[in-house]
C-alpha cells in the first residue's frame, strides 16, 4: 500500500538542532530520509530543505545575542498529501513580513546582496505563517506533496 | 561541498559538488574567488554534481559575478539540476547570470 492510498496516513518527524550552522546539513539528512521513506517527490523535498535551511540560517545567524547554546525544534508532519513544517526557537522576535520582496528584475550591478531567503521560502511553499508565542518564534509552513499527482501519471 | 578546477580553451571551469547551504556558502565563495583571482579568460561554474543550493549560495554566486563583471571577465554557469534551475528562475538570477544546459554550450557562449 502506498503512502497516498493510506487514508490514515499521518507520519511525523520531530527533532531539534543546536544553533550551529553545521546543523543545517544534519537537518537536511533527516528531512531527505523522511521524504524518501514517505514517497515524497524530490522537488518537494528540495522545497522543504530550502525552507528549513533559510529559516535556520536566519535564526542561527541573527536570532541570538547572548552567544549561548540554544535548541531549535523542528516538526515535519505528513497529513494526507500536505506536508506541514513547524520551526520553533527562543531567539529574538523577527518580522518576516517587514522585508520588501527583492527586485528580481534588477541588473547584476544593482542587485543587492541578500534578502532572498524568506522570499524563496514563500515562493517554494504554499503557506507561511509566523507567530510569537511565550517568547518563542514559531513558523509554520505547508506544501502539497505532489504524491497524488505523481501516482496518477 | 567540493570544488575542483580545470582549464578548457582558456576558460577556467570550477566544478562544484554537493551542497551549498547557509553553513558553507562563504567557503564556496572564497574558494572560487581565490581560484579566479588571476584568471583573464572566462569563468564557468559547472553545477552538474551540485545537489543543492540555498539563498546563501545564490549570494555567493552573485558576489563572484559582481567581482568578475568589474574585471570584464565573462562568467557562466552550466548543467543546473531542475530544482536548482527553478531557484534561479524564481530569484531572477537566470536573467542576470548566463546559464547553459551543458559545459560545451557554456564554453561556446563565453567564446563568442
Short mmCIF file of C-alpha atoms in Angstrom, two decimals:
data_model
loop_
_atom_site.label_atom_id
_atom_site.label_comp_id
_atom_site.label_asym_id
_atom_site.label_seq_id
_atom_site.Cartn_x
_atom_site.Cartn_y
_atom_site.Cartn_z
CA UNK A 1 0.00 0.00 0.00
CA UNK A 2 1.42 3.35 -0.98
CA UNK A 3 1.53 6.35 1.31
CA UNK A 4 -1.20 8.15 -0.66
CA UNK A 5 -3.60 5.20 -0.55
CA UNK A 6 -3.45 5.10 3.22
CA UNK A 7 -6.25 7.40 4.36
CA UNK A 8 -4.97 7.33 7.94
CA UNK A 9 -1.52 8.28 6.80
CA UNK A 10 -0.03 10.66 9.32
CA UNK A 11 3.74 10.49 9.56
CA UNK A 12 5.66 12.66 11.96
CA UNK A 13 9.32 13.65 12.26
CA UNK A 14 10.39 15.62 15.31
CA UNK A 15 13.90 16.61 16.26
CA UNK A 16 15.91 19.55 17.44
CA UNK A 17 19.19 21.09 16.36
CA UNK A 18 21.72 23.34 18.09
CA UNK A 19 22.28 26.95 16.97
CA UNK A 20 25.24 25.98 14.81
CA UNK A 21 25.09 26.44 11.02
CA UNK A 22 26.65 23.00 10.53
CA UNK A 23 23.42 21.53 11.89
CA UNK A 24 21.66 22.52 8.63
CA UNK A 25 23.26 19.58 6.82
CA UNK A 26 22.23 17.28 9.70
CA UNK A 27 18.62 18.50 9.40
CA UNK A 28 18.77 18.03 5.61
CA UNK A 29 19.79 14.37 6.02
CA UNK A 30 16.85 13.72 8.35
CA UNK A 31 14.40 15.52 6.04
CA UNK A 32 15.67 13.63 2.98
CA UNK A 33 15.31 10.34 4.85
CA UNK A 34 11.75 11.22 5.92
CA UNK A 35 10.78 12.32 2.41
CA UNK A 36 12.16 9.28 0.66
CA UNK A 37 10.58 6.91 3.23
CA UNK A 38 7.21 8.53 2.52
CA UNK A 39 7.45 8.71 -1.27
CA UNK A 40 7.61 12.50 -1.34
CA UNK A 41 8.86 13.74 -4.75
CA UNK A 42 12.42 15.17 -4.83
CA UNK A 43 11.18 18.64 -5.88
CA UNK A 44 9.00 18.83 -2.75
CA UNK A 45 11.86 17.51 -0.60
CA UNK A 46 14.07 20.26 -2.06
CA UNK A 47 11.50 22.93 -1.18
CA UNK A 48 11.24 21.65 2.41
CA UNK A 49 15.04 21.53 2.74
CA UNK A 50 15.43 25.02 1.33
CA UNK A 51 12.80 26.49 3.67
CA UNK A 52 14.28 24.84 6.75
CA UNK A 53 17.78 25.94 5.68
CA UNK A 54 16.71 29.58 5.14
CA UNK A 55 14.89 29.81 8.47
CA UNK A 56 17.64 28.05 10.42
CA UNK A 57 20.31 30.24 8.77
CA UNK A 58 18.40 33.40 9.76
CA UNK A 59 17.74 32.28 13.32
CA UNK A 60 21.25 30.95 13.94
CA UNK A 61 22.95 33.97 12.31
CA UNK A 62 20.78 36.77 13.70
CA UNK A 63 18.44 35.33 16.35
CA UNK A 64 20.71 35.10 19.36
CA UNK A 65 22.52 37.93 21.02
CA UNK A 66 23.87 36.07 24.04
CA UNK A 67 26.38 33.84 22.25
CA UNK A 68 24.99 30.89 24.21
CA UNK A 69 23.79 27.49 23.12
CA UNK A 70 20.16 27.11 22.10
CA UNK A 71 17.97 24.36 20.70
CA UNK A 72 15.71 24.89 17.71
CA UNK A 73 12.77 22.46 17.46
CA UNK A 74 11.61 21.09 14.13
CA UNK A 75 8.47 19.17 13.38
CA UNK A 76 7.55 17.81 9.97
CA UNK A 77 4.17 16.18 9.59
CA UNK A 78 2.70 14.45 6.59
CA UNK A 79 -1.07 14.66 6.71
CA UNK A 80 -2.60 13.08 3.63
CA UNK A 81 -0.99 14.92 0.74
CA UNK A 82 0.00 18.01 2.74
CA UNK A 83 3.35 18.42 4.44
CA UNK A 84 3.46 20.79 7.37
CA UNK A 85 6.71 22.10 8.81
CA UNK A 86 6.97 23.86 12.16
CA UNK A 87 10.15 25.55 13.33
CA UNK A 88 10.24 26.91 16.85
CA UNK A 89 13.06 28.81 18.54
CA UNK A 90 13.68 31.07 21.54
CA UNK A 91 15.60 33.67 19.52
CA UNK A 92 14.75 37.36 19.25
CA UNK A 93 11.43 38.24 17.67
CA UNK A 94 11.58 38.72 13.95
CA UNK A 95 9.19 40.19 11.42
CA UNK A 96 9.13 38.06 8.30
CA UNK A 97 6.73 40.50 6.62
CA UNK A 98 8.92 43.57 7.13
CA UNK A 99 11.29 43.00 4.23
CA UNK A 100 10.22 44.02 0.76
CA UNK A 101 10.40 41.39 -1.93
CA UNK A 102 13.69 41.69 -3.79
CA UNK A 103 13.59 43.28 -7.24
CA UNK A 104 14.15 40.16 -9.32
CA UNK A 105 14.49 42.30 -12.46
CA UNK A 106 17.44 44.36 -11.21
CA UNK A 107 20.69 44.24 -13.14
CA UNK A 108 23.74 42.44 -11.80
CA UNK A 109 25.31 45.71 -10.61
CA UNK A 110 22.13 46.91 -8.90
CA UNK A 111 21.13 43.60 -7.40
CA UNK A 112 21.59 43.83 -3.62
CA UNK A 113 23.38 41.10 -1.71
CA UNK A 114 20.96 39.11 0.39
CA UNK A 115 17.27 39.43 1.20
CA UNK A 116 16.33 36.34 -0.77
CA UNK A 117 15.89 33.66 1.90
CA UNK A 118 12.37 34.40 3.14
CA UNK A 119 11.29 35.37 -0.39
CA UNK A 120 12.37 31.97 -1.77
CA UNK A 121 10.72 30.17 1.15
CA UNK A 122 7.41 31.92 0.48
CA UNK A 123 7.64 31.10 -3.23
CA UNK A 124 8.53 27.44 -2.71
CA UNK A 125 5.87 26.73 -0.07
CA UNK A 126 2.07 27.04 -0.26
CA UNK A 127 1.65 28.83 3.06
CA UNK A 128 3.88 30.69 5.50
CA UNK A 129 2.68 31.69 8.97
CA UNK A 130 4.61 33.33 11.76
CA UNK A 131 3.61 33.84 15.35
CA UNK A 132 5.32 34.86 18.56
CA UNK A 133 4.17 32.72 21.46
CA UNK A 134 5.52 32.82 25.02
CA UNK A 135 8.89 34.13 23.98
CA UNK A 136 9.25 31.79 21.03
CA UNK A 137 9.21 32.33 17.27
CA UNK A 138 7.01 29.75 15.61
CA UNK A 139 6.99 29.47 11.83
CA UNK A 140 4.53 27.09 10.21
CA UNK A 141 4.80 26.19 6.55
CA UNK A 142 2.71 23.89 4.40
CA UNK A 143 3.10 22.42 0.97
CA UNK A 144 1.17 19.89 -1.07
CA UNK A 145 3.49 16.95 -1.57
CA UNK A 146 2.57 16.14 -5.15
CA UNK A 147 2.39 12.43 -4.20
CA UNK A 148 -1.13 12.06 -5.60
CA UNK A 149 -0.41 13.77 -8.92
CA UNK A 150 2.74 11.68 -9.31
CA UNK A 151 0.78 8.45 -8.83
CA UNK A 152 -1.91 9.49 -11.28
CA UNK A 153 0.60 9.89 -14.06
CA UNK B 1 30.90 20.72 -0.80
CA UNK B 2 33.96 20.24 -3.01
CA UNK B 3 35.37 22.39 -5.78
CA UNK B 4 37.79 21.22 -8.44
CA UNK B 5 39.11 23.39 -11.23
CA UNK B 6 40.40 22.81 -14.73
CA UNK B 7 41.11 24.91 -17.81
CA UNK B 8 39.43 24.40 -21.20
CA UNK B 9 40.06 26.65 -24.21
CA UNK B 10 41.41 29.34 -21.90
CA UNK B 11 38.35 29.24 -19.66
CA UNK B 12 38.57 28.28 -16.01
CA UNK B 13 35.97 25.68 -15.10
CA UNK B 14 35.13 25.29 -11.41
CA UNK B 15 33.18 22.14 -10.74
CA UNK B 16 31.04 22.37 -7.60
CA UNK B 17 29.92 19.18 -5.91
CA UNK B 18 27.49 18.50 -3.08
CA UNK B 19 25.58 21.14 -1.14
CA UNK B 20 25.98 24.90 -0.85
CA UNK B 21 23.99 25.95 2.20
CA UNK B 22 23.97 28.56 4.95
CA UNK B 23 26.93 26.84 6.61
CA UNK B 24 29.41 26.62 3.74
CA UNK B 25 28.42 29.30 1.20
CA UNK B 26 31.19 31.62 2.43
CA UNK B 27 33.77 28.84 2.00
CA UNK B 28 32.45 28.21 -1.50
CA UNK B 29 32.67 31.90 -2.37
CA UNK B 30 36.20 32.34 -1.08
CA UNK B 31 37.41 29.13 -2.79
CA UNK B 32 36.05 30.33 -6.15
CA UNK B 33 37.28 33.91 -5.63
CA UNK B 34 40.77 32.53 -4.92
CA UNK B 35 40.66 30.24 -7.98
CA UNK B 36 39.61 33.08 -10.32
CA UNK B 37 41.91 35.77 -8.87
CA UNK B 38 44.41 35.75 -11.75
CA UNK B 39 42.02 34.46 -14.37
CA UNK B 40 41.83 36.58 -17.52
CA UNK B 41 39.79 34.18 -19.64
CA UNK B 42 36.19 33.23 -18.92
CA UNK B 43 34.97 31.51 -15.76
CA UNK B 44 32.38 28.73 -15.80
CA UNK B 45 30.88 27.07 -12.73
CA UNK B 46 29.83 23.55 -13.64
CA UNK B 47 26.87 22.54 -11.44
CA UNK B 48 26.40 19.01 -12.79
CA UNK B 49 27.19 17.45 -9.40
CA UNK B 50 25.73 20.24 -7.31
CA UNK B 51 22.81 18.69 -5.45
CA UNK B 52 21.56 21.70 -3.50
CA UNK B 53 21.86 25.47 -3.24
CA UNK B 54 20.17 27.93 -0.86
CA UNK B 55 19.92 31.73 -0.93
CA UNK B 56 23.33 31.84 0.78
CA UNK B 57 24.75 30.03 -2.26
CA UNK B 58 22.99 32.44 -4.63
CA UNK B 59 24.51 35.31 -2.67
CA UNK B 60 27.97 33.75 -3.14
CA UNK B 61 27.40 33.39 -6.89
CA UNK B 62 26.19 36.99 -7.12
CA UNK B 63 29.33 38.22 -5.33
CA UNK B 64 31.51 36.20 -7.73
CA UNK B 65 29.55 37.58 -10.71
CA UNK B 66 29.97 41.15 -9.44
CA UNK B 67 33.74 40.69 -8.97
CA UNK B 68 34.17 39.20 -12.44
CA UNK B 69 31.86 41.79 -14.01
CA UNK B 70 34.04 44.63 -12.72
CA UNK B 71 37.05 42.93 -14.33
CA UNK B 72 35.09 42.34 -17.59
CA UNK B 73 35.67 38.59 -17.26
CA UNK B 74 32.91 36.51 -18.85
CA UNK B 75 31.02 34.31 -16.40
CA UNK B 76 28.57 31.46 -16.94
CA UNK B 77 27.02 28.50 -15.16
CA UNK B 78 26.18 25.16 -16.69
CA UNK B 79 24.35 21.90 -16.05
CA UNK B 80 21.98 23.05 -13.31
CA UNK B 81 19.64 20.37 -11.98
CA UNK B 82 15.90 21.01 -12.31
CA UNK B 83 15.27 22.25 -8.74
CA UNK B 84 18.37 24.47 -8.85
CA UNK B 85 17.28 25.92 -12.20
CA UNK B 86 13.90 26.66 -10.57
CA UNK B 87 15.61 28.57 -7.73
CA UNK B 88 17.50 30.61 -10.33
CA UNK B 89 14.27 31.36 -12.14
CA UNK B 90 12.27 32.36 -9.04
CA UNK B 91 15.05 34.64 -7.80
CA UNK B 92 15.56 36.22 -11.23
CA UNK B 93 19.17 35.03 -11.29
CA UNK B 94 18.58 33.41 -14.67
CA UNK B 95 18.13 36.97 -16.01
CA UNK B 96 21.43 38.30 -14.72
CA UNK B 97 23.69 35.24 -14.90
CA UNK B 98 24.25 33.30 -18.07
CA UNK B 99 23.15 29.67 -17.58
CA UNK B 100 23.55 26.82 -20.05
CA UNK B 101 22.39 23.24 -20.23
CA UNK B 102 25.85 21.79 -20.89
CA UNK B 103 29.50 22.61 -20.43
CA UNK B 104 30.05 22.72 -24.20
CA UNK B 105 27.21 25.20 -24.60
CA UNK B 106 28.67 27.40 -21.86
CA UNK B 107 32.13 27.23 -23.46
CA UNK B 108 30.68 28.23 -26.82
CA UNK B 109 28.77 31.12 -25.21
CA UNK B 110 31.79 32.60 -23.42
CA UNK B 111 33.92 32.15 -26.54
CA UNK B 112 31.66 34.29 -28.69
#
